[in-house]
Coordinates of C-alpha atoms and ligand atoms in Angstrom, one line a residue:
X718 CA -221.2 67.8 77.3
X719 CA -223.5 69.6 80.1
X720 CA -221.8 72.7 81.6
X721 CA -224.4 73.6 83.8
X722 CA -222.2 76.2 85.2
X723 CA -223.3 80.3 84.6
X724 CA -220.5 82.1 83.0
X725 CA -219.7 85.0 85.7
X726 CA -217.3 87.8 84.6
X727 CA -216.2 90.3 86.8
X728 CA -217.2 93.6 85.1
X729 CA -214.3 96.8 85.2
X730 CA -217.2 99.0 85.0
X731 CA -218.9 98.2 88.0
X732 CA -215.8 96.1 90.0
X733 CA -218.5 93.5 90.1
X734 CA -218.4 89.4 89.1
X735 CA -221.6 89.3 86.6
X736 CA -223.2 86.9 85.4
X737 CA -222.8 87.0 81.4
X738 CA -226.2 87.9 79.4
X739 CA -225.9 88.1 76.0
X740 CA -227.3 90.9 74.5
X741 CA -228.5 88.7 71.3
X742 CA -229.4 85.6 72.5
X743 CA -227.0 82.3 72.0
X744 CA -224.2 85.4 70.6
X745 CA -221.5 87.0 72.2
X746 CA -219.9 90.0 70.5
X747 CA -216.5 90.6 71.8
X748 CA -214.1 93.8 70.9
X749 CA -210.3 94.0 71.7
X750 CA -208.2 96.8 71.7
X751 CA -205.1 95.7 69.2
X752 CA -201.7 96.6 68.5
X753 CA -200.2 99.7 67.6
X754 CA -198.2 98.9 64.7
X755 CA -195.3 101.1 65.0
X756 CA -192.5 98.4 66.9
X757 CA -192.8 94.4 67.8
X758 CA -195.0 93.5 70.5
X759 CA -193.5 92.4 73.5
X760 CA -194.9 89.6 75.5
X761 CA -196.7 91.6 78.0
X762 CA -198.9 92.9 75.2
X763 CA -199.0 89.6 74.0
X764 CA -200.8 88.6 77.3
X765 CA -203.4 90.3 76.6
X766 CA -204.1 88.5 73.6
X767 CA -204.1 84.8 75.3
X768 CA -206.8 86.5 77.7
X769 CA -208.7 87.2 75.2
X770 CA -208.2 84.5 73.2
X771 CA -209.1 82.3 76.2
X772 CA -212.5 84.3 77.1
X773 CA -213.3 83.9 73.5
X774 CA -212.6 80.0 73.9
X775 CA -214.7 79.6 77.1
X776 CA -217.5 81.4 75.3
X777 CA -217.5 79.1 72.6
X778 CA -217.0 75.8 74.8
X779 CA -220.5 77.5 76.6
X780 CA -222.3 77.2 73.4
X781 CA -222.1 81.1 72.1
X782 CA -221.7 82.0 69.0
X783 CA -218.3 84.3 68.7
X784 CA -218.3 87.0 67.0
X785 CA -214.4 88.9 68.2
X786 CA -213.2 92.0 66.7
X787 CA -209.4 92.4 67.2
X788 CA -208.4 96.3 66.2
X789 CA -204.8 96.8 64.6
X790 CA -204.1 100.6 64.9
X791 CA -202.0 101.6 61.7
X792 CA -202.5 105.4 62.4
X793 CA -202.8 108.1 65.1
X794 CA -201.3 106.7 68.4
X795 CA -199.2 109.8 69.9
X796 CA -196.2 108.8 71.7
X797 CA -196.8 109.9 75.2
X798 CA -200.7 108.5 75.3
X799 CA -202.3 111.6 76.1
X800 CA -202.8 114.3 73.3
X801 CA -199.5 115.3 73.1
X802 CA -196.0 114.4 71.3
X803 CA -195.4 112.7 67.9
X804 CA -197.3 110.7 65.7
X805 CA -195.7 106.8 66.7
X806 CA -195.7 105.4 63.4
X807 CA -194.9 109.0 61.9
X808 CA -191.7 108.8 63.8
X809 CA -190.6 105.4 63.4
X810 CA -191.1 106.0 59.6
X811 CA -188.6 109.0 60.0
X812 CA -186.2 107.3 62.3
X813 CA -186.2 104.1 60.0
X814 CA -186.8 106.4 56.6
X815 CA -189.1 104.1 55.3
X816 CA -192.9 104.7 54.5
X817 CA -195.3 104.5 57.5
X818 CA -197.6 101.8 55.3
X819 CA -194.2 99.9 55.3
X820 CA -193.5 100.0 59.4
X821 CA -197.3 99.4 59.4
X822 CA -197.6 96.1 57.3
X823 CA -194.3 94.9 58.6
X824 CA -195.1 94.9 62.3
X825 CA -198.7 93.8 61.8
X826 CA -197.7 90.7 60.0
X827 CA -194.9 90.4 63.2
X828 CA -197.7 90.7 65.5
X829 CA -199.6 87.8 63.5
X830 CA -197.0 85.8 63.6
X831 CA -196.7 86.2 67.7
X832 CA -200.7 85.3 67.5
X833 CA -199.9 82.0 65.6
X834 CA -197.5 81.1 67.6
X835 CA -199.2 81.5 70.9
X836 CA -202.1 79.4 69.6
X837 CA -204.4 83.0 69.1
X838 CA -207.6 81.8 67.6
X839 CA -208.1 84.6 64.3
X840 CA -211.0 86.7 65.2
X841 CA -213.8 87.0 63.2
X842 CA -211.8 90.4 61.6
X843 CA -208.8 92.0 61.7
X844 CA -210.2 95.7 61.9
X845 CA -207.3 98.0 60.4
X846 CA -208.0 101.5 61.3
X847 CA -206.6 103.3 58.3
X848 CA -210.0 101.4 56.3
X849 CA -212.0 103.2 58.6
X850 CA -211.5 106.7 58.6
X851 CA -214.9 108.4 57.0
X852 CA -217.1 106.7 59.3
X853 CA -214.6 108.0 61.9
X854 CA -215.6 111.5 60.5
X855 CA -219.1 110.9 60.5
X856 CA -218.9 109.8 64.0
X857 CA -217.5 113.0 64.7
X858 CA -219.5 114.8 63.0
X859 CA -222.8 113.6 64.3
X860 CA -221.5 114.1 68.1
X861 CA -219.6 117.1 67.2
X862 CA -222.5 120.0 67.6
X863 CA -223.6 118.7 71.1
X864 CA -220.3 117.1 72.9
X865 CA -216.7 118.7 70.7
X866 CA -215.1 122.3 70.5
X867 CA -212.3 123.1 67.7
X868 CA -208.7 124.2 68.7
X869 CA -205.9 125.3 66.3
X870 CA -205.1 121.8 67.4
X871 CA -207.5 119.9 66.3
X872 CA -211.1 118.9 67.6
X873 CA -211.6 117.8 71.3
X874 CA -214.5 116.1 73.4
X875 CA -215.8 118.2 76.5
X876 CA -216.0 115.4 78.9
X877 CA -218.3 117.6 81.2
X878 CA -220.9 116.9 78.6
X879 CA -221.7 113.2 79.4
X880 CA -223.0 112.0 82.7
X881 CA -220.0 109.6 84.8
X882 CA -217.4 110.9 83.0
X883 CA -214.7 108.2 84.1
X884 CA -216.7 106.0 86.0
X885 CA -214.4 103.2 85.0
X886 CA -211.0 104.7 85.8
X887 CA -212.4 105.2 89.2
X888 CA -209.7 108.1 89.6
X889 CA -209.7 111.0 91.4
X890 CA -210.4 113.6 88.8
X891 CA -207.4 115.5 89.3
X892 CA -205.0 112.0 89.0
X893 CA -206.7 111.9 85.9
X894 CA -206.1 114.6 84.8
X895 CA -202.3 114.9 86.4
X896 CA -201.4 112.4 83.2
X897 CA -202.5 113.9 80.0
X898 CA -200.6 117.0 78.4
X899 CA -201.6 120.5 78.7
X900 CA -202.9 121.5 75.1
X901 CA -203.5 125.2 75.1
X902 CA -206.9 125.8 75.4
X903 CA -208.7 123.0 76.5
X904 CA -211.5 123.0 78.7
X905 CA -211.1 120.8 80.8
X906 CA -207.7 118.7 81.4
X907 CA -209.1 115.4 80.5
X908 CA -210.6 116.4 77.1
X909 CA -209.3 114.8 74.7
X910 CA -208.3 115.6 70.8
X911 CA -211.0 113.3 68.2
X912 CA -209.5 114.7 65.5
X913 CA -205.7 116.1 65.2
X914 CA -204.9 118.5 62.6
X915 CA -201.8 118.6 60.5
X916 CA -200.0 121.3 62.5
X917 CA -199.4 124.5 59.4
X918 CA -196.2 123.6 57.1
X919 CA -196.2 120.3 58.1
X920 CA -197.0 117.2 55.8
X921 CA -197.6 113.7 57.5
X922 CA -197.5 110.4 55.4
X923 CA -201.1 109.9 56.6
X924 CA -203.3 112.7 57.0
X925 CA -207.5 113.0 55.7
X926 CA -209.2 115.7 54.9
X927 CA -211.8 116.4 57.3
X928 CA -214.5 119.4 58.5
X929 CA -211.9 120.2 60.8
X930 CA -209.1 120.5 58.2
X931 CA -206.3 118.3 57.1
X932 CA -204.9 115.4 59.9
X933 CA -205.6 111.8 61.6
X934 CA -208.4 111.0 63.9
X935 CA -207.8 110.8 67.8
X936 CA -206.9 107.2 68.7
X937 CA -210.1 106.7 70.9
X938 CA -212.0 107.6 68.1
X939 CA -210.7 104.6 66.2
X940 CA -212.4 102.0 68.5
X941 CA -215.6 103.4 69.4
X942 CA -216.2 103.1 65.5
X943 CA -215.0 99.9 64.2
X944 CA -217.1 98.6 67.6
X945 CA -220.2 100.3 66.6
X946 CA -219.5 99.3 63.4
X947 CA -218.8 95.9 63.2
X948 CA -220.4 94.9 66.5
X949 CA -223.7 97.3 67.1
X950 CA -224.0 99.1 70.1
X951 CA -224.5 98.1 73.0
X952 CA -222.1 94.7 72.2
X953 CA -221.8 92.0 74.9
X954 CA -218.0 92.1 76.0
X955 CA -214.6 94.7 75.4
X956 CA -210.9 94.1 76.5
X957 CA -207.7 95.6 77.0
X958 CA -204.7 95.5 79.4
X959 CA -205.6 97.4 82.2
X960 CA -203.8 100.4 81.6
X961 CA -206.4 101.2 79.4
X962 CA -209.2 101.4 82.0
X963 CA -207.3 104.5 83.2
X964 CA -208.1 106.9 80.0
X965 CA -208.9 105.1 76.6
X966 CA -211.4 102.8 77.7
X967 CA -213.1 105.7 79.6
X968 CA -213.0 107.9 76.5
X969 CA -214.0 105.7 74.3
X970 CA -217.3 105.5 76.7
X971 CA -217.7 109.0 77.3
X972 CA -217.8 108.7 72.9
X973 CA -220.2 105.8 72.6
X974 CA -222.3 107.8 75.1
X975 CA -222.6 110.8 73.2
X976 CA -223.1 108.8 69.7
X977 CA -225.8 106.4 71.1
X978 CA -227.4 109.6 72.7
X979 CA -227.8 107.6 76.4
X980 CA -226.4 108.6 79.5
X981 CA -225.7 107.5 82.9
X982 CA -223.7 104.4 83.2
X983 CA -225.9 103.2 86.1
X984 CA -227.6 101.5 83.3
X985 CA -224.3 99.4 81.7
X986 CA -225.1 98.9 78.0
X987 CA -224.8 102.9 77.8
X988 CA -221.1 102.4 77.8
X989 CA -221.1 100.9 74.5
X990 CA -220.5 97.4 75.4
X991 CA -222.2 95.5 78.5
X992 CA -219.1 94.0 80.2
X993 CA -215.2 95.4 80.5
X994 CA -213.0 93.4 81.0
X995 CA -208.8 93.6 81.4
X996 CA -206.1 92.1 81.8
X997 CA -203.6 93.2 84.4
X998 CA -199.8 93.0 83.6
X999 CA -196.8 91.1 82.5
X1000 CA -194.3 92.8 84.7
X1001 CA -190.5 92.7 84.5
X1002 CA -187.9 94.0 86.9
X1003 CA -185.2 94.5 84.6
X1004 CA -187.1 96.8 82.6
X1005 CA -186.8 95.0 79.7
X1006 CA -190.2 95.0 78.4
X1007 CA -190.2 98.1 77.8
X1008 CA -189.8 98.7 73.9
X1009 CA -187.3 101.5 74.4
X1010 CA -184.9 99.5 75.8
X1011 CA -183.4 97.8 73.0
X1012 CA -183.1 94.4 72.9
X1013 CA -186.4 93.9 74.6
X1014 CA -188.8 90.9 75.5
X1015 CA -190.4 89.8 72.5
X1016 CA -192.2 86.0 71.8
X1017 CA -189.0 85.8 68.7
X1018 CA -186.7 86.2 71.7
X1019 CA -187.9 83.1 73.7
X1020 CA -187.8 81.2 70.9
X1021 CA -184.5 82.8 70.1
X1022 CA -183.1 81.4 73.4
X1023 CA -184.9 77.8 72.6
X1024 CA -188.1 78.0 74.5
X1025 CA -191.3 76.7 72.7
X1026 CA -193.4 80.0 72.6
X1027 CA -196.6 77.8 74.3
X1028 CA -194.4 77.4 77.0
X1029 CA -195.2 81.6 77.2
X1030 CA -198.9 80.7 77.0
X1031 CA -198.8 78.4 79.7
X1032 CA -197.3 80.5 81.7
X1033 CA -199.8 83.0 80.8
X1034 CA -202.4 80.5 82.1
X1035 CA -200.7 79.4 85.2
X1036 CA -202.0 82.8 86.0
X1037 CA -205.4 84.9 86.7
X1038 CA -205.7 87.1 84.1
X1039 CA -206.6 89.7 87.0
X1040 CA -203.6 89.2 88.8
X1041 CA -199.9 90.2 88.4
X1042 CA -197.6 88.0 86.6
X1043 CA -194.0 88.0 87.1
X1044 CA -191.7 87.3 84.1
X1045 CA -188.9 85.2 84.9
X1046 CA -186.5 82.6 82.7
X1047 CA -187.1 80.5 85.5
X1048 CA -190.3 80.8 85.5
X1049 CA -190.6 80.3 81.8
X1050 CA -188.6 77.0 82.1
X1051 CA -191.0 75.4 85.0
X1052 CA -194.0 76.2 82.6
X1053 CA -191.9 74.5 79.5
X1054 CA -191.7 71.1 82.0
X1055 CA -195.3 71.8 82.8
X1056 CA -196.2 71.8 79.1
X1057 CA -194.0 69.0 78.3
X1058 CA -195.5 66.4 81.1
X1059 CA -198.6 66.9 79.5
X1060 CA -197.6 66.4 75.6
X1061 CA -195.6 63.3 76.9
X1062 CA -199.2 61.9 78.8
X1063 CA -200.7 63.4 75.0
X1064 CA -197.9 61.2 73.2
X1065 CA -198.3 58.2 74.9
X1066 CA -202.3 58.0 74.6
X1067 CA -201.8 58.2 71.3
X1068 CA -199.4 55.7 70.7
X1069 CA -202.2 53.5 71.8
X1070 CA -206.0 55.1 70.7
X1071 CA -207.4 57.9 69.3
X1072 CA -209.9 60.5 70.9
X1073 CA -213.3 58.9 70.8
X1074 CA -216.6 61.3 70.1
X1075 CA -217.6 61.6 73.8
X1076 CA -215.1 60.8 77.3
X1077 CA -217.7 59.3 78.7
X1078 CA -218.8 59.0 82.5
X1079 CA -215.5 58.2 84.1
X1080 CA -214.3 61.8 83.3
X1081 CA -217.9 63.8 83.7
X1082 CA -217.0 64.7 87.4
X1083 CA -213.4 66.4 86.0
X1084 CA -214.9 67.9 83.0
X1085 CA -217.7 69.7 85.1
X1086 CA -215.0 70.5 87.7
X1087 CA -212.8 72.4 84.9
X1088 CA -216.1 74.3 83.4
X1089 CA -216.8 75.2 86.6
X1090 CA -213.3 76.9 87.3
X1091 CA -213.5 78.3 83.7
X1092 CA -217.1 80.1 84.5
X1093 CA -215.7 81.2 87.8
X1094 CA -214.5 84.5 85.7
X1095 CA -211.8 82.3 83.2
X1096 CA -209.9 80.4 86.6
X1097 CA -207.1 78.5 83.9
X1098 CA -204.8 78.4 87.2
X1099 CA -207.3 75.7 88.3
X1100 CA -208.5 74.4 85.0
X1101 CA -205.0 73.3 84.1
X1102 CA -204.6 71.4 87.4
X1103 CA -208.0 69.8 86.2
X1104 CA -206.4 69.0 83.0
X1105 CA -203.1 67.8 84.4
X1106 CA -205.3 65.4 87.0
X1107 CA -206.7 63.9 84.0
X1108 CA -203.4 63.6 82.2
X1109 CA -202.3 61.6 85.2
X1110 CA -205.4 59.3 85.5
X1111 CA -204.5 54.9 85.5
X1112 CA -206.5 52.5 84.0
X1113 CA -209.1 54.5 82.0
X1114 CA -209.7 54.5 78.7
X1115 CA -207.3 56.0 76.7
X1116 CA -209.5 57.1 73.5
X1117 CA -211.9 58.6 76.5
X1118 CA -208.9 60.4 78.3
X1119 CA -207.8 61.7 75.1
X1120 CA -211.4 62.8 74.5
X1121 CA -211.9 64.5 77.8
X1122 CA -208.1 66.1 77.5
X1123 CA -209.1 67.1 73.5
X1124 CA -211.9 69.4 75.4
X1125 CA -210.4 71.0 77.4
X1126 CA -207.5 71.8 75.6
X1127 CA -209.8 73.8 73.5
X1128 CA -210.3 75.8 76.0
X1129 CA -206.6 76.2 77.5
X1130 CA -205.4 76.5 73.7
X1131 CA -201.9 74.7 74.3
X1132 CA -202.4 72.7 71.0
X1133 CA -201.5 69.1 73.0
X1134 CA -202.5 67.0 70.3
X1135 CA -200.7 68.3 67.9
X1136 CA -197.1 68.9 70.0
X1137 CA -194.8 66.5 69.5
X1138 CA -192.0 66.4 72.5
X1139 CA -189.0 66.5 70.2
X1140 CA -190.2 70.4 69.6
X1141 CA -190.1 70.9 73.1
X1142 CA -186.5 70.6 73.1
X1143 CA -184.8 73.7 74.6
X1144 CA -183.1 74.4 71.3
X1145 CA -181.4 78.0 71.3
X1146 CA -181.0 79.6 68.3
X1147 CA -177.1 80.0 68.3
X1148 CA -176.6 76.4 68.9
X1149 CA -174.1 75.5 66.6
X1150 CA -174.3 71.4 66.5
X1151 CA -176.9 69.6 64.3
X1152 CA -179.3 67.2 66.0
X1153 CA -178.0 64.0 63.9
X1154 CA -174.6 64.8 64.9
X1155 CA -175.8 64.5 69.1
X1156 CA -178.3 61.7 68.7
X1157 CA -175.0 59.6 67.2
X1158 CA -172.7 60.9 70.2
X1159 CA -175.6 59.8 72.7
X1160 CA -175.4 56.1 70.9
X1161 CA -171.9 55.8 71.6
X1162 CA -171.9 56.6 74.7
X1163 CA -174.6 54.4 75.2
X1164 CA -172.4 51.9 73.5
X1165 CA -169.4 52.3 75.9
X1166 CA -172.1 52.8 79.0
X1167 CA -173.1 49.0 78.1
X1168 CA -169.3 48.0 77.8
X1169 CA -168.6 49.2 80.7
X1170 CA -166.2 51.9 79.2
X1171 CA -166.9 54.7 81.6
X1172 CA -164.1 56.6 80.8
X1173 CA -165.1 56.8 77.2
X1174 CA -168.8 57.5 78.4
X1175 CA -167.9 60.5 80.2
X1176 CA -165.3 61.9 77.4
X1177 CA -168.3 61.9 74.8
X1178 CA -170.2 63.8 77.5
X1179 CA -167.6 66.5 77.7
X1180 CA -167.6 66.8 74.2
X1181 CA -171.1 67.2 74.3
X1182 CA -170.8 69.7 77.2
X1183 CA -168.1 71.7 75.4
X1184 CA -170.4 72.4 72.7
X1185 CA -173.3 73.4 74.3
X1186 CA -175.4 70.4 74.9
X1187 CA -176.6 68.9 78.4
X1188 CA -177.2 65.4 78.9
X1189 CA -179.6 64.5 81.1
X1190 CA -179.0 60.8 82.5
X1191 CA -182.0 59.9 84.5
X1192 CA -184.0 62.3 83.6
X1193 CA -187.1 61.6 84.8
X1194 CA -189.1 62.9 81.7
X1195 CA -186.3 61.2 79.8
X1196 CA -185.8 64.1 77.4
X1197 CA -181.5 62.3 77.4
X1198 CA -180.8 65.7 76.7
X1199 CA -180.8 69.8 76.1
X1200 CA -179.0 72.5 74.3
X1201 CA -177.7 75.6 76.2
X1202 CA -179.3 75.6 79.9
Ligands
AMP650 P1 -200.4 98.7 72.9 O1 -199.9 98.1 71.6 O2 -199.4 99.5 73.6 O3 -201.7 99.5 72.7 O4 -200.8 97.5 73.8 C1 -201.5 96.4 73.4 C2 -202.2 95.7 74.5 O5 -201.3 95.2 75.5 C3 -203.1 96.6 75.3 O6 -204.3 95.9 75.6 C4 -202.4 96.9 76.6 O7 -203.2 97.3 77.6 C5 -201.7 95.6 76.8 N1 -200.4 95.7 77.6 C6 -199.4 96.6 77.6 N2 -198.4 96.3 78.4 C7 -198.8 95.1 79.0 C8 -198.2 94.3 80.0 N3 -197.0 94.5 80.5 N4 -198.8 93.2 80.4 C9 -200.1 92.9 79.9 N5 -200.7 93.6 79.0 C10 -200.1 94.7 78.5
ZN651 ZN1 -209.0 100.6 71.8

């Protein structure tokens, strides 16, 4: 396929669309801030991910060669952000008295699963901080001299000594500044710890030796490293959630700055990475994203309550990554029909072809339509209504239409080939009646429907009602019925 299109991403650094220009040419290099490992994800955080994953997808579809670093932070997260309060994983280990490398493994392979399940292409690595410690001390060490001072506390990073000095927060200093926690000391209030010591009498599960004494690197230190590392400075694109353009992303700059020895960020690539990019958030008005709120909204809840968890990533996509999206179960449900229109247009193509190698001129105008919406900094909002034009074409092809679907669906990532509508089903998870038992209830009543029995028709319905499950008569995507509601 030709996608003429240029790729144009609208850069946080410089609140400009740009056109993409790979630093290596035919490769793009891509870095993502990960979890922190210390509680399940919810499915705000996991919006970030299905960004990613998408801009990773487009670059591909383009012709680049990927190369995505996803980060997993097993260590050194403090619980209120700044430099201040309790290790996150330190105090989930004591609250749950189990070891840290326990509550680490167990919510990273939680976090995985959400990824699967959401249709996450696997970057190219996993990079687990707690494997990366002494090159984190050499970074230090080799900015240390020229850009850090030492406190009791630990070792912090004079911002005053790199030009720009959050350029991509765009804050008023003082805001800044109003945010992160007075450490006694400091030089300025937005200097922030690179390395935190073990405070005296105090043993932590995970804690180095360093120059600086016993402890765990600073959490901004953790990505500036496994970047460099594993993607060479400067690297094409890095994302986040945009709450991170406030202070890590700048810090991690003001880092990268002083360890690649450049300055201004008038000139881009002296940030570390040419292009930031973020994702703005999942939002909630009942407050229950937040995970201090007990039951809160995680994927294994959707699916809990019956809702296929690519319903979530449609959703996700019905959106611009740069905009606000509201989390409703309403809204959640109009994706789920969304997603099963199309696996039912999927289904029935297939019942009669398979994708051939190209889709052919009948569908060039759509498919250069949807790159172009896809280039136009990632539009999915109009590159599923591309999609869903095509799903609704009469009188094509269908091993074409399947083709020309297949494509795009590479991009979108909502796996329509493989779905099959039966796991679309709104199946909760307490549902307490097996599947067989309703599909022979339904072919009664369709038995006593045909024989004119209505009264027996609509007692097998309230039975069916009584225990949960909804039938549908004349239903127009003939799904015949639903558990729960
Ligand atoms: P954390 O594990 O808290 O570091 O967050 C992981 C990722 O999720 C980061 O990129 C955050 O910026 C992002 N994030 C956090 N909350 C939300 C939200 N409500 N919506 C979208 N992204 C979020
Ligand atoms: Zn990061």
């Amino acid at each position: 396929m030709t996608d003429t299109h240029p790729l144009v991403l609208f850069n946080s650094l410089t609140r400009q669309p740009e056109e993409f220009q790979p630093v290596h040419a035919g490769e793009a290099r891509v870095y993502t801030c990960g979890p922190t490992v210390y509680n399940y994800p919810h499915i705000g955080n996991m919006r970030a991910y299905v960004f990613a994953d998408v801009l990773g997808r487009t670059l591909s579809y383009k012709g680049y060669k990927l190369t995505h670093v996803i980060n997993i932070t097993d260590v050194g997260h403090l619980t209120d952000d700044a430099d201040a309060g309790e290790d996150k994983l330190e105090k989930a280990a004591k609250e749950r008295a189990q070891s840290i490398w326990d509550i680490a493994q167990h919510y990273t392979e939680a976090y995985w699963a959400d990824i699967k399940a959401l249709n996450i292409r696997a970057p190219a690595e996993w990079s687990i901080a707690t494997k990366y410690v002494p090159e984190m001390i050499a970074f230090a060490q080799s900015i240390a001299d020229k850009h850090c001072y030492e406190l009791p506390t630990g070792l912090y990073f004079d911002v005053s000594t790199v030009a720009d000095y959050g350029r991509l927060a765009r804050a008023a200093t003082d805001e800044g500044e109003g945010r992160i926690e007075h450490v006694e000391g400091k030089r300025h209030a937005a200097d922030f710890a690179i390395w935190r010591k073990t405070p005296e009498g105090e043993k932590r599960q995970m804690e180095w030796d360093s120059p600086w004494g016993r402890g765990a690197p600073g959490w901004h230190l953790e990505c500036s490293v496994m970047s460099g590392k594993l993607l060479g400075f400067p690297f094409d694109i890095h994302t986040g959630g945009i709450d991170h353009r406030e202070i890590h992303h700048p810090n991690e700059i003001a880092q990268n700055q002083a360890f690649c020895c450049t300055n201004g960020l008038d000139v881009p690539a002296n940030s570390g990475a040419r292009v930031w990019m973020h994702n703005n958030f999942l939002v909630e008005r009942s407050g229950k994203m937040s995970k201090s709120s007990g039951e809160f909204l995680r994927l294994q809840l959707l699916i809990d309550k019956g809702y296929h968890p690519l319903a979530y990533r449609l959703m996700c996509l019905q959106a611009h990554y740069r905009s606000e999206l509201e989390f409703s179960w309403d809204g959640l449900g109009a994706a789920l029909t969304r997603l099963k229109r199309l696996v039912m247009a999927v289904t029935a193509l297939r019942a009669q072809a398979e994708p051939v190698a190209g889709s052919g001129a009948r569908f060039a105008p759509f498919l250069d339509r949807f790159a172009a919406a896809l280039s136009d900094d990632l539009n999915t909002p109009v590159g599923l209504t591309v999609l869903e034009e095509v799903a609704a074409l009469k009188k094509v092809d269908a091993g074409e239409k399947l083709a020309a679907i297949a494509a795009m669906d590479a991009v979108l990532g909502l796996d329509l080939l493989a779905l099959d509508r039966a796991e679309l089903r709104l199946r909760p998870k307490a549902a307490e009646i097996a599947e067989a038992e309703i599909e022979a209830t339904l072919a009664r009543r369709k038995e006593a429907r045909a024989a004119k029995d209505f009264a027996a028709s609509d007692a097998l319905r309230d039975e069916l009602a009584a225990r949960g499950v909804e039938v549908m008569d004349g239903d127009p995507l003939g799904w015949e019925w639903k558990l729960g509601g």
